[in-house]
Coordinates of N, CA and C in Angstrom, one line a residue:
X22 N 65.2 153.7 103.2 CA 66.0 154.9 103.4 C 66.4 154.9 104.9
X23 N 67.7 155.4 105.2 CA 68.1 155.5 106.5 C 67.5 156.6 107.3
X24 N 67.5 156.5 108.7 CA 66.9 157.5 109.5 C 67.9 158.7 109.7
X25 N 69.2 158.5 109.5 CA 70.1 159.6 109.7 C 70.4 160.3 108.4
X26 N 69.5 161.0 107.8 CA 69.6 161.7 106.6 C 70.2 163.1 106.8
X27 N 70.8 163.6 105.8 CA 71.2 165.0 105.8 C 69.9 165.9 105.7
X28 N 70.0 167.1 106.2 CA 68.9 168.0 106.1 C 69.0 168.9 104.9
X29 N 67.9 169.0 104.2 CA 67.8 169.9 103.0 C 68.0 171.4 103.5
X30 N 68.5 172.2 102.6 CA 68.8 173.6 103.0 C 67.7 174.5 102.4
X31 N 67.2 175.4 103.2 CA 66.2 176.3 102.7 C 66.6 177.7 102.8
X32 N 66.1 178.5 101.9 CA 66.4 180.0 101.9 C 65.2 180.7 101.5
X33 N 64.7 181.6 102.4 CA 63.5 182.4 102.1 C 63.9 183.5 101.1
X34 N 63.2 183.5 100.0 CA 63.4 184.5 99.0 C 62.5 185.7 99.1
X35 N 61.3 185.5 99.5 CA 60.3 186.5 99.7 C 59.4 186.2 100.9
X36 N 59.1 187.1 101.7 CA 58.1 186.9 102.8 C 57.4 188.3 102.9
X37 N 56.1 188.3 102.4 CA 55.3 189.5 102.5 C 53.9 189.2 103.0
X38 N 53.0 190.1 102.9 CA 51.7 189.9 103.4 C 50.8 188.9 102.6
X39 N 51.3 188.4 101.5 CA 50.6 187.5 100.6 C 51.2 186.1 100.5
X40 N 52.5 186.0 100.5 CA 53.2 184.7 100.2 C 54.5 184.6 101.0
X41 N 55.0 183.4 101.2 CA 56.3 183.1 101.6 C 56.9 182.2 100.4
X42 N 58.0 182.7 99.8 CA 58.6 181.9 98.8 C 60.0 181.4 99.3
X43 N 60.1 180.1 99.3 CA 61.3 179.5 99.8 C 62.0 178.6 98.8
X44 N 63.3 178.7 98.6 CA 64.1 177.8 97.8 C 64.6 176.6 98.7
X45 N 64.3 175.4 98.2 CA 64.8 174.2 98.9 C 65.8 173.5 98.1
X46 N 67.0 173.2 98.7 CA 68.1 172.5 98.0 C 68.3 171.2 98.8
X47 N 68.3 170.1 98.1 CA 68.4 168.8 98.7 C 69.7 168.1 98.1
X48 N 70.7 167.8 99.0 CA 71.8 166.9 98.5 C 71.1 165.6 98.3
X49 N 71.9 164.6 97.6 CA 71.3 163.3 97.4 C 70.8 162.7 98.7
X50 N 69.6 162.2 98.8 CA 69.0 161.5 99.9 C 68.7 162.4 101.1
X51 N 68.9 163.7 101.0 CA 68.6 164.6 102.1 C 67.1 164.8 102.3
X52 N 66.6 165.3 103.4 CA 65.2 165.4 103.8 C 64.9 166.8 104.4
X53 N 63.6 167.1 104.3 CA 63.2 168.4 105.0 C 63.0 168.2 106.5
X54 N 62.7 167.0 106.9 CA 62.3 166.7 108.3 C 60.8 166.8 108.4
X55 N 60.2 166.2 109.3 CA 58.7 166.1 109.5 C 58.2 167.5 109.8
X56 N 57.2 167.9 109.1 CA 56.6 169.3 109.3 C 55.1 169.3 108.8
X57 N 54.4 170.3 109.2 CA 53.0 170.5 108.7 C 52.9 172.0 108.3
X58 N 52.4 172.2 107.1 CA 52.2 173.5 106.6 C 50.8 174.1 107.2
X59 N 50.8 175.3 107.6 CA 49.6 175.9 108.1 C 48.9 176.7 106.9
X60 N 49.6 176.8 105.8 CA 49.0 177.5 104.6 C 49.1 176.5 103.4
X61 N 48.2 176.6 102.5 CA 48.2 175.9 101.2 C 49.5 176.4 100.5
X62 N 50.0 175.5 99.6 CA 51.3 175.9 98.9 C 51.4 175.3 97.6
X63 N 52.3 175.9 96.8 CA 52.6 175.4 95.4 C 54.1 175.1 95.4
X64 N 54.4 174.0 94.8 CA 55.8 173.6 94.6 C 56.2 173.7 93.1
X65 N 57.3 174.4 92.8 CA 57.8 174.5 91.4 C 59.1 173.9 91.4
X66 N 59.2 172.6 90.8 CA 60.5 172.0 90.7 C 61.5 172.7 89.8
X67 N 62.7 172.9 90.2 CA 63.7 173.5 89.4 C 64.6 172.5 88.7
X68 N 64.5 171.2 89.1 CA 65.2 170.1 88.5 C 64.2 169.0 88.4
X69 N 64.5 168.0 87.6 CA 63.7 166.8 87.4 C 64.3 165.7 88.2
X70 N 63.4 164.8 88.7 CA 63.8 163.7 89.5 C 62.7 163.1 90.3
X71 N 63.1 162.3 91.3 CA 62.2 161.5 92.1 C 62.3 162.0 93.5
X72 N 61.2 162.2 94.2 CA 61.1 162.5 95.6 C 60.3 161.5 96.3
X73 N 60.7 161.2 97.5 CA 59.9 160.3 98.4 C 59.1 161.2 99.3
X74 N 57.8 161.0 99.3 CA 56.9 161.8 100.2 C 56.4 160.9 101.3
X75 N 56.9 161.1 102.5 CA 56.4 160.4 103.7 C 55.3 161.2 104.3
X76 N 54.1 160.6 104.5 CA 53.0 161.4 105.1 C 52.5 160.7 106.3
X77 N 51.9 161.4 107.2 CA 51.3 160.9 108.4 C 49.9 161.6 108.6
X78 N 48.9 160.8 108.6 CA 47.5 161.3 108.7 C 46.8 160.6 109.9
X79 N 45.8 161.3 110.4 CA 44.9 160.7 111.4 C 45.0 161.4 112.7
X80 N 44.2 160.9 113.7 CA 44.2 161.4 115.0 C 45.5 161.0 115.8
X81 N 45.9 161.9 116.7 CA 47.0 161.5 117.6 C 46.8 160.2 118.2
X82 N 47.8 159.3 118.1 CA 47.8 158.0 118.6 C 47.2 157.0 117.7
X83 N 46.6 157.5 116.6 CA 46.0 156.6 115.6 C 46.5 157.0 114.2
X84 N 47.7 157.6 114.1 CA 48.2 158.1 112.8 C 48.5 156.9 111.9
X85 N 48.4 157.2 110.6 CA 48.8 156.2 109.6 C 49.9 156.8 108.8
X86 N 51.0 156.1 108.7 CA 52.1 156.7 107.8 C 52.1 156.0 106.5
X87 N 52.4 156.8 105.5 CA 52.5 156.2 104.1 C 53.7 156.8 103.4
X88 N 54.2 156.1 102.4 CA 55.3 156.5 101.6 C 54.9 156.4 100.1
X89 N 55.2 157.5 99.4 CA 54.9 157.5 98.0 C 56.0 158.2 97.2
X90 N 56.4 157.6 96.1 CA 57.4 158.2 95.3 C 56.7 159.1 94.2
X91 N 57.3 160.2 94.0 CA 56.7 161.1 92.9 C 57.8 161.5 92.0
X92 N 57.5 161.4 90.7 CA 58.4 161.9 89.7 C 58.1 163.3 89.3
X93 N 59.0 164.2 89.5 CA 58.8 165.6 89.2 C 59.6 166.1 88.0
X94 N 59.0 167.0 87.3 CA 59.7 167.5 86.1 C 59.9 169.0 86.3
X95 N 61.1 169.5 86.0 CA 61.5 170.9 86.2 C 60.4 171.8 85.5
X96 N 59.9 172.8 86.2 CA 59.0 173.7 85.7 C 57.5 173.3 85.8
X97 N 57.2 172.1 86.2 CA 55.8 171.6 86.2 C 55.4 171.6 87.7
X98 N 54.6 172.6 88.1 CA 54.3 172.8 89.5 C 53.1 172.0 89.9
X99 N 52.9 171.9 91.2 CA 51.8 171.2 91.8 C 51.4 171.9 93.1
X100 N 50.1 171.7 93.5 CA 49.5 172.4 94.6 C 49.2 171.4 95.7
X101 N 49.4 171.8 97.0 CA 49.1 170.9 98.1 C 48.3 171.8 99.2
X102 N 47.3 171.2 99.8 CA 46.6 171.9 100.8 C 47.4 171.9 102.1
X103 N 47.0 172.8 103.0 CA 47.6 172.9 104.3 C 47.2 171.7 105.2
X104 N 47.9 171.4 106.2 CA 47.5 170.5 107.3 C 47.9 169.0 107.2
X105 N 48.7 168.6 106.2 CA 49.2 167.2 106.1 C 50.6 167.1 106.6
X106 N 50.8 166.4 107.7 CA 52.1 166.2 108.3 C 52.9 165.3 107.3
X107 N 54.2 165.8 106.9 CA 54.9 165.1 105.9 C 56.4 165.4 106.0
X108 N 57.2 164.5 105.3 CA 58.6 164.7 105.2 C 58.9 164.4 103.7
X109 N 59.8 165.3 103.1 CA 60.2 165.2 101.7 C 61.6 164.7 101.7
X110 N 61.9 163.7 100.9 CA 63.2 163.1 100.8 C 63.7 163.1 99.3
X111 N 64.9 163.6 99.0 CA 65.4 163.5 97.7 C 65.8 162.0 97.4
X112 N 65.2 161.3 96.5 CA 65.5 159.9 96.2 C 66.4 159.8 95.0
X113 N 67.2 160.9 94.7 CA 68.1 160.9 93.6 C 69.5 160.9 94.0
X114 N 70.4 160.5 93.1 CA 71.9 160.6 93.4 C 72.4 161.9 93.0
X115 N 71.5 162.9 92.6 CA 71.9 164.2 92.3 C 71.1 165.2 93.1
X116 N 71.6 166.5 93.2 CA 70.9 167.5 93.9 C 69.6 167.7 93.3
X117 N 68.6 168.0 94.2 CA 67.2 168.3 93.7 C 66.9 169.7 94.3
X118 N 66.3 170.6 93.5 CA 65.9 171.9 94.0 C 64.5 172.2 93.6
X119 N 63.7 172.8 94.5 CA 62.4 173.3 94.2 C 62.1 174.6 94.9
X120 N 61.2 175.3 94.4 CA 60.7 176.6 95.0 C 59.3 176.3 95.6
X121 N 59.1 176.7 96.8 CA 57.9 176.4 97.5 C 57.2 177.8 97.7
X122 N 56.0 178.0 97.3 CA 55.2 179.2 97.5 C 54.1 179.0 98.4
X123 N 54.1 179.5 99.7 CA 53.1 179.3 100.6 C 52.1 180.5 100.5
X124 N 50.8 180.2 100.4 CA 49.8 181.3 100.2 C 49.2 181.7 101.5
X125 N 49.4 183.0 101.9 CA 49.0 183.5 103.1 C 47.5 183.9 103.1
X126 N 47.0 184.2 101.9 CA 45.6 184.6 101.9 C 44.6 183.5 101.7

């Protein structure tokens, strides 16, 4: 995958004292950019397809990067803990959409 990818578009739908709900829209091969969640979260795919998950773990200066493809199905959610530095890339030739629910409590 090239390093000059388009950026995915995000839109916050809800932000209250319990959750932040964000819609993410990815053009083909677009990415979120590297980030780390400070809260655990749930992802609810709105479309089916393949995402590339790039992760970076370890101590500063000793990080290890990994790539993993994940097949997601519309409506089948998954949970991720806080604290993992990662980048999400749409590995499809079609738009990919998911809802991300960050848990504040």
